[in-house]
Coordinates of C-alpha atoms and ligand atoms in Angstrom, one line a residue:
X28 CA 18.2 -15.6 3.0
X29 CA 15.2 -15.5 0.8
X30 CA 15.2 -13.5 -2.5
X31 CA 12.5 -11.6 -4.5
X32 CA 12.8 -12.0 -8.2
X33 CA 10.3 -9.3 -9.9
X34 CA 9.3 -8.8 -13.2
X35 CA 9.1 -4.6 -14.6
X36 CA 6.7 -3.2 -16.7
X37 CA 3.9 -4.8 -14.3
X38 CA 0.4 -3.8 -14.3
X39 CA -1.9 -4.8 -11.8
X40 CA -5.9 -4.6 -11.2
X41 CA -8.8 -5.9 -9.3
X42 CA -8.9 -5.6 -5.8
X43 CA -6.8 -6.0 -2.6
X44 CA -8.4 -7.0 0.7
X45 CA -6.0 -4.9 3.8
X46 CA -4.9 -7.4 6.1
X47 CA -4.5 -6.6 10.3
X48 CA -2.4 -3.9 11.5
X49 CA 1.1 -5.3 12.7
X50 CA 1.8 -2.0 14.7
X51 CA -1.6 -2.5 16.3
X52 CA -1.4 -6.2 16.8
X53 CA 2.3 -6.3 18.7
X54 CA 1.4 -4.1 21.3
X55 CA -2.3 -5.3 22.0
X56 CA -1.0 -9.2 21.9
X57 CA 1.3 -7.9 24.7
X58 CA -1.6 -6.0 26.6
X59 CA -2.9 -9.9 27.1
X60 CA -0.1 -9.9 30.2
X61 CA -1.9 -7.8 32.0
X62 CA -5.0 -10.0 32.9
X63 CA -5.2 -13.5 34.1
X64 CA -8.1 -13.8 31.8
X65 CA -8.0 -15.2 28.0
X66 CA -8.0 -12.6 25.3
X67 CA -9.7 -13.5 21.9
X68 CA -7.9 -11.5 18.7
X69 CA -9.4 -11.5 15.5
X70 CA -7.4 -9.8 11.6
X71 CA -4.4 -10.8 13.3
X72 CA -1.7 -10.1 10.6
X73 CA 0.1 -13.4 9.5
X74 CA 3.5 -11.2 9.7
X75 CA 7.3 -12.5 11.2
X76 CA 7.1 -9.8 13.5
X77 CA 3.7 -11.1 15.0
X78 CA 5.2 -14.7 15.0
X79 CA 8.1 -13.6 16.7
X80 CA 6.4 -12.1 19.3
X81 CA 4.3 -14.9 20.3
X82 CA 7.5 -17.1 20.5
X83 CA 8.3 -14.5 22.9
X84 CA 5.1 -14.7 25.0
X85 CA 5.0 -18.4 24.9
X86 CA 8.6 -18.7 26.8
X87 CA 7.1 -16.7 29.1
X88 CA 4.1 -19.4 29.6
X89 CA 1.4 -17.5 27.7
X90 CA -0.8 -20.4 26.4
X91 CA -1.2 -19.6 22.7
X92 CA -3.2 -20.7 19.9
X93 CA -3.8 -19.4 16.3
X94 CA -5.2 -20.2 13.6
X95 CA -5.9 -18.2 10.6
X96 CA -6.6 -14.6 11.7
X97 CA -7.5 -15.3 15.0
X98 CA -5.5 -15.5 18.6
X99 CA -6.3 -17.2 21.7
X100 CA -4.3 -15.8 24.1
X101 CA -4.1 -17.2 27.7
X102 CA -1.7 -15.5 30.5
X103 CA -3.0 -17.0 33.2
X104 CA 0.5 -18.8 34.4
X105 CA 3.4 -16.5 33.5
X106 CA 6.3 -17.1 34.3
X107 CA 8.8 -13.8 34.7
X108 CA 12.3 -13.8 32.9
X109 CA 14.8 -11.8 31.5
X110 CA 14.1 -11.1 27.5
X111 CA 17.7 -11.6 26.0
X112 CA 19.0 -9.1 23.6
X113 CA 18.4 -11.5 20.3
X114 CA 14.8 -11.6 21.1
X115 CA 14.8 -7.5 21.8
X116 CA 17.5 -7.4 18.4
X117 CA 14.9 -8.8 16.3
X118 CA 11.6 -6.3 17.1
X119 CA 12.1 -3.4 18.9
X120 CA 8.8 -3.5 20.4
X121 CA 9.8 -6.1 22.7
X122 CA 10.2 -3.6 25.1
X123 CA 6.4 -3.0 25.0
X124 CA 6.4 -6.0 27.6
X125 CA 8.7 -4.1 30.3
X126 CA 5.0 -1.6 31.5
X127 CA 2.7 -5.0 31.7
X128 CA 5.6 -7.3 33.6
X129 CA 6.2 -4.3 36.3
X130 CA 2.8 -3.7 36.7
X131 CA 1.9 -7.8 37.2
X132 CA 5.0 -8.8 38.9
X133 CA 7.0 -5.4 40.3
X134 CA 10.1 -6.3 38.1
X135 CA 11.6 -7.0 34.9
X136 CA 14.3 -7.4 32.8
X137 CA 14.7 -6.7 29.7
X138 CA 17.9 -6.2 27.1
X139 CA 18.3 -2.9 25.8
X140 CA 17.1 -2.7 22.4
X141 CA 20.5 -1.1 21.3
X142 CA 21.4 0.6 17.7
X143 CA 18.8 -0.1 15.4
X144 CA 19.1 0.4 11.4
X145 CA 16.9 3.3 11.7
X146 CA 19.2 5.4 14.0
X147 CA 19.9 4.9 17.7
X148 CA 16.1 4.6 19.1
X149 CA 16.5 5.0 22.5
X150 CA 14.2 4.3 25.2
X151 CA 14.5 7.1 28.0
X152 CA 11.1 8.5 27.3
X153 CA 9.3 5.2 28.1
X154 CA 11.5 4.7 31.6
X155 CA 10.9 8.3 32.3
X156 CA 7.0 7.7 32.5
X157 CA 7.1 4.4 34.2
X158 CA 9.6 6.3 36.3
X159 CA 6.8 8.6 37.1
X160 CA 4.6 5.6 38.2
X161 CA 6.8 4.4 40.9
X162 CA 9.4 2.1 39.1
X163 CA 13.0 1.8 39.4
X164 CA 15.7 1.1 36.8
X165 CA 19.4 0.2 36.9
X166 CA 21.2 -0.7 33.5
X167 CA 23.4 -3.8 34.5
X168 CA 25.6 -5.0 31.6
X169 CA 23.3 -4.1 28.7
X170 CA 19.8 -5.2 30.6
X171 CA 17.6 -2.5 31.6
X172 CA 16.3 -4.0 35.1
X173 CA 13.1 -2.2 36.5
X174 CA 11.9 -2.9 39.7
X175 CA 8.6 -1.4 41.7
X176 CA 8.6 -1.9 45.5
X177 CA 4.9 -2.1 46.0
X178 CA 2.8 -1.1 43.4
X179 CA 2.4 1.1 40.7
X180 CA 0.9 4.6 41.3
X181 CA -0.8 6.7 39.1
X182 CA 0.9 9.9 38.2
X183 CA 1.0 13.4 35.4
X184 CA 3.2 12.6 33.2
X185 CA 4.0 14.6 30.1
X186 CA 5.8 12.9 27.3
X187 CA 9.0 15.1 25.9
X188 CA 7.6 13.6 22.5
X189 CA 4.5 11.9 21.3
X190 CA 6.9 8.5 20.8
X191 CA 4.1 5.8 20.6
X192 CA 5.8 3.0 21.7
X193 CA 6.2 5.1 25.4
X194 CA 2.5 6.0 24.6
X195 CA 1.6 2.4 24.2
X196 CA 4.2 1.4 27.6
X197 CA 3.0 3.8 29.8
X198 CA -0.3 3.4 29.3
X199 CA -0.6 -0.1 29.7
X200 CA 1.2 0.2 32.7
X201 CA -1.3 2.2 34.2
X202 CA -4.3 0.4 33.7
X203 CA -3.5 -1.5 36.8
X204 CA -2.0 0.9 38.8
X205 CA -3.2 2.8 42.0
X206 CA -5.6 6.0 40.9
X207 CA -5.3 7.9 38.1
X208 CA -3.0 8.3 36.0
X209 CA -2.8 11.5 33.1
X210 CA -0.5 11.2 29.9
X211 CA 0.0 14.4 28.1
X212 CA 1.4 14.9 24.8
X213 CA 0.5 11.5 23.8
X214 CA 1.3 10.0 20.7
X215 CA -2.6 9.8 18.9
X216 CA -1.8 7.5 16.4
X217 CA -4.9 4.9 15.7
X218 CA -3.1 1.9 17.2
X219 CA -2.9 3.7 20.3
X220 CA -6.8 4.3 20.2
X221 CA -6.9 0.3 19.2
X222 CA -4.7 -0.7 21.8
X223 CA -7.2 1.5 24.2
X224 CA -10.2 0.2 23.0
X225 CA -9.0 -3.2 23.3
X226 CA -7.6 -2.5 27.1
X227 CA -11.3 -0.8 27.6
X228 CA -12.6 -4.5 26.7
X229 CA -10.8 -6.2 28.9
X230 CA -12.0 -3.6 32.2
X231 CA -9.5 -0.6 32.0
X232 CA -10.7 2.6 32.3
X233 CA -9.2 4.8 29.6
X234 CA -10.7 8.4 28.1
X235 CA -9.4 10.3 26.0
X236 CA -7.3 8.2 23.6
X237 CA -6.8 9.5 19.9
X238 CA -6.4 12.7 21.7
X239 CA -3.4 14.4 23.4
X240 CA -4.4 13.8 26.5
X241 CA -5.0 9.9 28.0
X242 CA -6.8 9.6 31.3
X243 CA -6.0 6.5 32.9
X244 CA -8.2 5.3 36.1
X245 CA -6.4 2.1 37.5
X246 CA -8.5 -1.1 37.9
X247 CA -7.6 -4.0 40.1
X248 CA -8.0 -6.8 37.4
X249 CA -8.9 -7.4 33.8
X250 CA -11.5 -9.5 32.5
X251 CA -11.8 -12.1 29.3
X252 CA -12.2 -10.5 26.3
X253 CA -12.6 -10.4 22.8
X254 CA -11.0 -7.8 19.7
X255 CA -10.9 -7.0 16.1
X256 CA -7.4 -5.3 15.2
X257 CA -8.3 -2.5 12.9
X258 CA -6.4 -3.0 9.2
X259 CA -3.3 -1.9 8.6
X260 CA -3.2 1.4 6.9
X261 CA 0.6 1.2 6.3
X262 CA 0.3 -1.6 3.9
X263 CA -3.3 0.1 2.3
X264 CA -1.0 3.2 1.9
X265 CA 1.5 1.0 0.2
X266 CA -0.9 -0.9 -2.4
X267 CA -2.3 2.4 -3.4
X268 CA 0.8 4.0 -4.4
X269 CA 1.8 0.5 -6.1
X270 CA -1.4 1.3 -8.4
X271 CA 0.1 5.0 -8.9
X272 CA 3.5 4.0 -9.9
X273 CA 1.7 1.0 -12.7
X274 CA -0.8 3.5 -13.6
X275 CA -3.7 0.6 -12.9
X276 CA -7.0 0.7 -11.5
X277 CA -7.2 -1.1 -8.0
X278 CA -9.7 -1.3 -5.3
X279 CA -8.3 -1.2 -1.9
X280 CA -10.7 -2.8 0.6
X281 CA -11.2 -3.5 4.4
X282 CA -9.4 -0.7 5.9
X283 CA -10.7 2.8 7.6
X284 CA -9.5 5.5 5.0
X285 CA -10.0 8.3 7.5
X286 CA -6.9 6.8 9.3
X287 CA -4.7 7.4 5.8
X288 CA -6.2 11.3 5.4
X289 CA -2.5 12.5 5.2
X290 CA -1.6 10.5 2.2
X291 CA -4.9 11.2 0.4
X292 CA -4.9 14.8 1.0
X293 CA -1.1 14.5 -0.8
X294 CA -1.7 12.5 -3.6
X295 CA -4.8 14.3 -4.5
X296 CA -2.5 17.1 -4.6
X297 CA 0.3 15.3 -6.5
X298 CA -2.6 14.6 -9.1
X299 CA -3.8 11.4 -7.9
X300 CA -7.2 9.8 -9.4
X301 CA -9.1 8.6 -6.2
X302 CA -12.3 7.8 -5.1
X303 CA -12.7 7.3 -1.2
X304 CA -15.3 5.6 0.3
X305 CA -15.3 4.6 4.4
X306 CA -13.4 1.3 3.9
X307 CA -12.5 1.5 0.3
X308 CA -10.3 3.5 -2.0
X309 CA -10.4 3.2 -5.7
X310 CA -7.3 3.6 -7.7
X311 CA -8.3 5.2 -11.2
X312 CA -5.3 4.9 -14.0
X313 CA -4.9 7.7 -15.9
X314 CA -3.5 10.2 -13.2
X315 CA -0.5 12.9 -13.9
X316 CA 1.1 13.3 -11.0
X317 CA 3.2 16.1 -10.6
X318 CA 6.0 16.8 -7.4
X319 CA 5.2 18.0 -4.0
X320 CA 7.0 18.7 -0.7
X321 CA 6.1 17.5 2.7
X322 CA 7.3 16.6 5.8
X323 CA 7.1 13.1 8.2
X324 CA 5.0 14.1 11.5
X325 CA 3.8 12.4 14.3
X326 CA -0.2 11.0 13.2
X327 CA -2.3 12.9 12.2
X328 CA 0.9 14.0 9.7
X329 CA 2.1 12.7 7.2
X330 CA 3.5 9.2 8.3
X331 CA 7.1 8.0 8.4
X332 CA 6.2 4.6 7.5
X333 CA 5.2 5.7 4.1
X334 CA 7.7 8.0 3.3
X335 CA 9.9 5.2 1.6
X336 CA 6.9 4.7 -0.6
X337 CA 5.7 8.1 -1.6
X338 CA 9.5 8.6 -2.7
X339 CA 9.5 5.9 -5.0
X340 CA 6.5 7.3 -6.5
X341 CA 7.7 11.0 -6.4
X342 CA 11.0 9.4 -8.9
X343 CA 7.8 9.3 -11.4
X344 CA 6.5 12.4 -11.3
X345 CA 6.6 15.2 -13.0
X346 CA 9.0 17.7 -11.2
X347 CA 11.5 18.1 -8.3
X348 CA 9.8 16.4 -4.7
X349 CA 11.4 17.4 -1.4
X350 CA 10.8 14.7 1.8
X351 CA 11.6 15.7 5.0
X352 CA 12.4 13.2 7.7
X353 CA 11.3 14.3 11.2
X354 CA 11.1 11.4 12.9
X355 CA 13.9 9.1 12.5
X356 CA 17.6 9.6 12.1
X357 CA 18.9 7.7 9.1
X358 CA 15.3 6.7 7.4
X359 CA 16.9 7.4 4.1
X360 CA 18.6 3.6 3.8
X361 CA 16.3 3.1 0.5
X362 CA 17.6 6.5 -1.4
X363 CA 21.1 4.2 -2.8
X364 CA 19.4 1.2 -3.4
X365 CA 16.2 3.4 -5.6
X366 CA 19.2 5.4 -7.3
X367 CA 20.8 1.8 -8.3
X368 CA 17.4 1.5 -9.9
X369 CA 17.7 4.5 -11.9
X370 CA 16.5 7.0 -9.5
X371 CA 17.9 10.6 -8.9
X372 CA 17.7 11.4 -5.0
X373 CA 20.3 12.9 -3.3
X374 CA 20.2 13.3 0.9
X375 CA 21.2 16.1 3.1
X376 CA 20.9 16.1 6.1
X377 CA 17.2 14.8 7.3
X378 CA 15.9 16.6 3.9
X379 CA 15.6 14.2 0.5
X380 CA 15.6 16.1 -2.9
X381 CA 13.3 13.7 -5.3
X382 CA 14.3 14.4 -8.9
X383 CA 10.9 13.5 -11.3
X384 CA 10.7 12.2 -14.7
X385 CA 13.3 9.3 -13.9
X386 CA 12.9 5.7 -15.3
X387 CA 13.8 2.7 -13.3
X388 CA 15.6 -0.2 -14.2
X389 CA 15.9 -3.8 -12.9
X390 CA 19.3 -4.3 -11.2
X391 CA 20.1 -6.5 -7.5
X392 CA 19.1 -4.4 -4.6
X393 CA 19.2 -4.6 -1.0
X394 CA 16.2 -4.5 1.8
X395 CA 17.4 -2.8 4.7
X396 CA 14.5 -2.5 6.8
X397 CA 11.1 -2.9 6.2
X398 CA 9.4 0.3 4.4
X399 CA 12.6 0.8 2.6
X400 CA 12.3 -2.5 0.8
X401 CA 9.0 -2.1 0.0
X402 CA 9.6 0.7 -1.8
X403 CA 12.1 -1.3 -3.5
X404 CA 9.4 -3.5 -4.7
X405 CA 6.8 -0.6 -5.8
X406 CA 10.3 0.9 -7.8
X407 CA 10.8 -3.0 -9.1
X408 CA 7.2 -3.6 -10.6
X409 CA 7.8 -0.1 -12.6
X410 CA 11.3 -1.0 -13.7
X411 CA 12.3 -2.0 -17.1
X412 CA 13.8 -5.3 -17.0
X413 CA 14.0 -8.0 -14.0
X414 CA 14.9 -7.3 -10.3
X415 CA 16.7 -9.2 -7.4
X416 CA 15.4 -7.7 -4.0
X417 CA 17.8 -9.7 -1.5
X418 CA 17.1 -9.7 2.7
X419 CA 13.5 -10.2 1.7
X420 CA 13.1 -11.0 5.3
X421 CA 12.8 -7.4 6.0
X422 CA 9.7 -7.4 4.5
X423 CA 8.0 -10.6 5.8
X424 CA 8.1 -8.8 9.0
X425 CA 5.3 -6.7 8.0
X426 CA 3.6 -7.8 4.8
X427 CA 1.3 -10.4 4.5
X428 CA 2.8 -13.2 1.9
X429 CA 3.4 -9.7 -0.2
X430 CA 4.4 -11.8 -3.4
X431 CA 1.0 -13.6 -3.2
X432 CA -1.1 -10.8 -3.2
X433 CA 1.1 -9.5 -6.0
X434 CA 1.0 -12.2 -8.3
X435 CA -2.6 -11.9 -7.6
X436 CA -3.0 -8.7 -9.0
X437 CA -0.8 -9.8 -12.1
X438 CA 2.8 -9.4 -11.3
X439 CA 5.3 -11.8 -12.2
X440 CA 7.1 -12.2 -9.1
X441 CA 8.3 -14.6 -6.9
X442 CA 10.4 -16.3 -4.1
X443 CA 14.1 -17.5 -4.2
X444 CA 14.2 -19.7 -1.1
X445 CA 18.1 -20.4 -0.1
Ligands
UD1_4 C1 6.3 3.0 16.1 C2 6.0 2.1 15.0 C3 6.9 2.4 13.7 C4 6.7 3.9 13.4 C5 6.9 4.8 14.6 C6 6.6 6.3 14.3 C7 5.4 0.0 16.1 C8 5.7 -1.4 16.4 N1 6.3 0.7 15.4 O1 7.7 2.8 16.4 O2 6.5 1.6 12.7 O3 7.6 4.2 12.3 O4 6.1 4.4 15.7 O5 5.3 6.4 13.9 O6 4.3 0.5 16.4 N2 12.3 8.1 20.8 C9 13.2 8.5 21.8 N3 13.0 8.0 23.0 C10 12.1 7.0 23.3 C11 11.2 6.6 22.3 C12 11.4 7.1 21.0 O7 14.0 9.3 21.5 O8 12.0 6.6 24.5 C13 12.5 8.6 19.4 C14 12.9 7.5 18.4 O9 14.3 7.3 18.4 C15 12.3 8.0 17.1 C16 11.1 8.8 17.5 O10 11.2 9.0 18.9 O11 13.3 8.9 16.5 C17 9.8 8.1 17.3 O12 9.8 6.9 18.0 P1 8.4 6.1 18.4 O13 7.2 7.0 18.2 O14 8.6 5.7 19.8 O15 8.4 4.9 17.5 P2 8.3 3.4 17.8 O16 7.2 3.2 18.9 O17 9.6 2.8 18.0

């Protein structure tokens, strides 16, 4: 497994171009099964997770090309088989295929995604909604098995929760079914309105996306067409709080910063020199940041994908932080691995206590899944000393070639191939 060797006391400057949203990518890539007709992608992100998923698509006969940032995807001839638990193991939004394979075909069979590192995930809200549109499911010897007898009907469904992977199921899943369909208490994060806009391109009929409330009016096919995945906002989040930490100036480019309000609005709080533009933030050195609490909440809140991050940065400033994980059980794997870095957390219950003023030093660590060990990495760069970051594979699942861009911006850092 690949290491990360990286060198503390970094500083870093110029500017970082924000590369395709992998959250919004997975789940429009598997939109493409819905239509017989080819679907052009452009900022694809070159992430494992991506990868993966196209490994995925091609067993199922999706004709596939890509090169550079761009996707070709052609469905025409699927095939429909049974997605095997060390597919489903790997990314958990392999189950986004189980709403576009019921609605094409009228069954699927998928492996349940079972524990995941960040607690048990479960997947009753998504079969509850396809539920409502007509499908059937048995669990037979760890396979969830759908099946529809004719066709997919459009139905009120209200989510228990905004998840957005059931957001993103459900509503692809509708797009083809019979009349309308109405999803309340839906997740409004912007990959879901990507994912919409992208489905809207292709011939669906969907209103009200980025809202609560997505109206669905089924279509009988889809049409060719072509999409831009916004950027990725988690890994523009993560680039300015790197600046933060190594009190540098940075530019942070190609990216909509209304879609990172939440983290803005905090670390202008916590003291944080910014100036925002439309696609652009600017990283000014020189800010004193002092502590703050906050909780994770579904978008427009304060996102659990960055909460690894802002803690690493909370270690630094001045005062006692308090994060509170809504979210997920267990998102708290990176609080012993920062502490072996020099860092005071402790954890009780879903509630982190973040003590300030701390300095980190180099030691080995351990990734243990992805935002987790890039906080690792933003605790590294500040640490005294060297670091070892081991599982780096964690992190390739959602970062661009993150030691790259890095060691672009001036850190000494790089790969330990074994
Ligand atoms: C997506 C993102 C992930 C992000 C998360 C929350 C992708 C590929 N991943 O994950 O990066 O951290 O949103 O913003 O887009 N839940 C249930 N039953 C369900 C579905 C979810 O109980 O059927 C629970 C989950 O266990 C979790 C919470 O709801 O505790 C949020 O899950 P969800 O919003 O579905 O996240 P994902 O789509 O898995």
């Amino acid at each position: 497994m690949d290491k990360l060797i990286i060198k503390g006391n970094a500083k870093i400057s110029g500017a970082v171009n924000v590369h395709g949203s992998k959250n919004s990518a997975l789940p429009i890539i598997v939109s493409s099964l819905l239509s017989e007709n080819t679907l052009k992608l452009s900022n694809v992100p070159n992430v494992v997770d991506v990868l993966n998923l196209i490994k995925l698509l091609k067993n199922y006969g999706v004709k596939i090309e890509y090169k550079k940032d761009k996707l070709k995807i052609n469905p025409k001839k699927i095939k429909n088989l049974s997605a095997d638990y060390d597919v489903v193991r790997k990314m958990r939004a392999s189950i986004l295929i189980l709403g576009p394979l019921l609605s094409r075909f009228g069954d699927a069979r998928i492996s349940l995604p079972g524990g995941c590192a960040i607690g048990t995930r479960p997947i009753d809200i998504h079969l509850q909604g396809l539920t409502k549109l007509g499908a059937n499911f048995e669990i037979q010897s760890g396979f969830v098995v759908g099946t529809v007898k004719s066709q997919l009907v459009g139905n009120k469904i209200k989510l228990p929760f905004p998840s957005v992977g059931a957001t993103e199921n459900i509503l692809m899943a509708s797009v083809l079914a019979k009349g309308e369909t109405k999803i309340s208490n839906a997740a409004r994060e912007p990959e879901i309105e990507d994912l919409s806009n992208c489905l809207n391109k292709m011939g669906a009929k969907i209103t009200g996306h980025g809202s609560k409330t997505i109206y669905v009016q089924g279509v009988t096919n889809l049409k060719k067409a072509e999409h831009e995945i916004i950027s990725d906002r988690i890994v523009a989040g993560t680039y300015i709080i790197a600046a933060l930490m190594l009190n540098s100036s940075l530019e942070i480019k190609n990216f909509n910063t209304i879609y990172l309000k939440s983290l803005i609005n905090i670390l202008k709080k916590m003291g944080a020199k910014l100036k925002v533009s439309k696609n652009s933030i600017k990283v000014l050195k020189g800010s004193k940041l002092k502590s703050t609490s906050l909780s994770t909440s579904p978008y427009p809140g304060f996102p659990s994908d960055l909460q690894a991050q802002l803690m690493s940065l909370m270690c630094l400033s001045d005062g006692k932080s308090k994060i509170k994980e809504t979210i997920f059980e267990n998102r708290f794997m990176h609080v012993p691995e920062l502490n072996r870095l020099g860092a005071k957390i402790t954890v009780e219950k879903d509630t982190a206590t973040i003590i300030g003023n701390q300095t980190f030093k180099g030691a080995q660590v351990m990734a243990s899944d992805l935002r987790a060990s890039v906080s690792l990495v933003l605790a590294a760069m500040n640490a005294s000393g060297q670091t070892t970051l081991n599982r780096v594979y964690h992190l390739d699942r959602g970062y661009e070639n993150i030691e790259k861009t890095l060691g672009s911006l001036g850190v000494k850092i790089k790969r330990q191939k074994n």
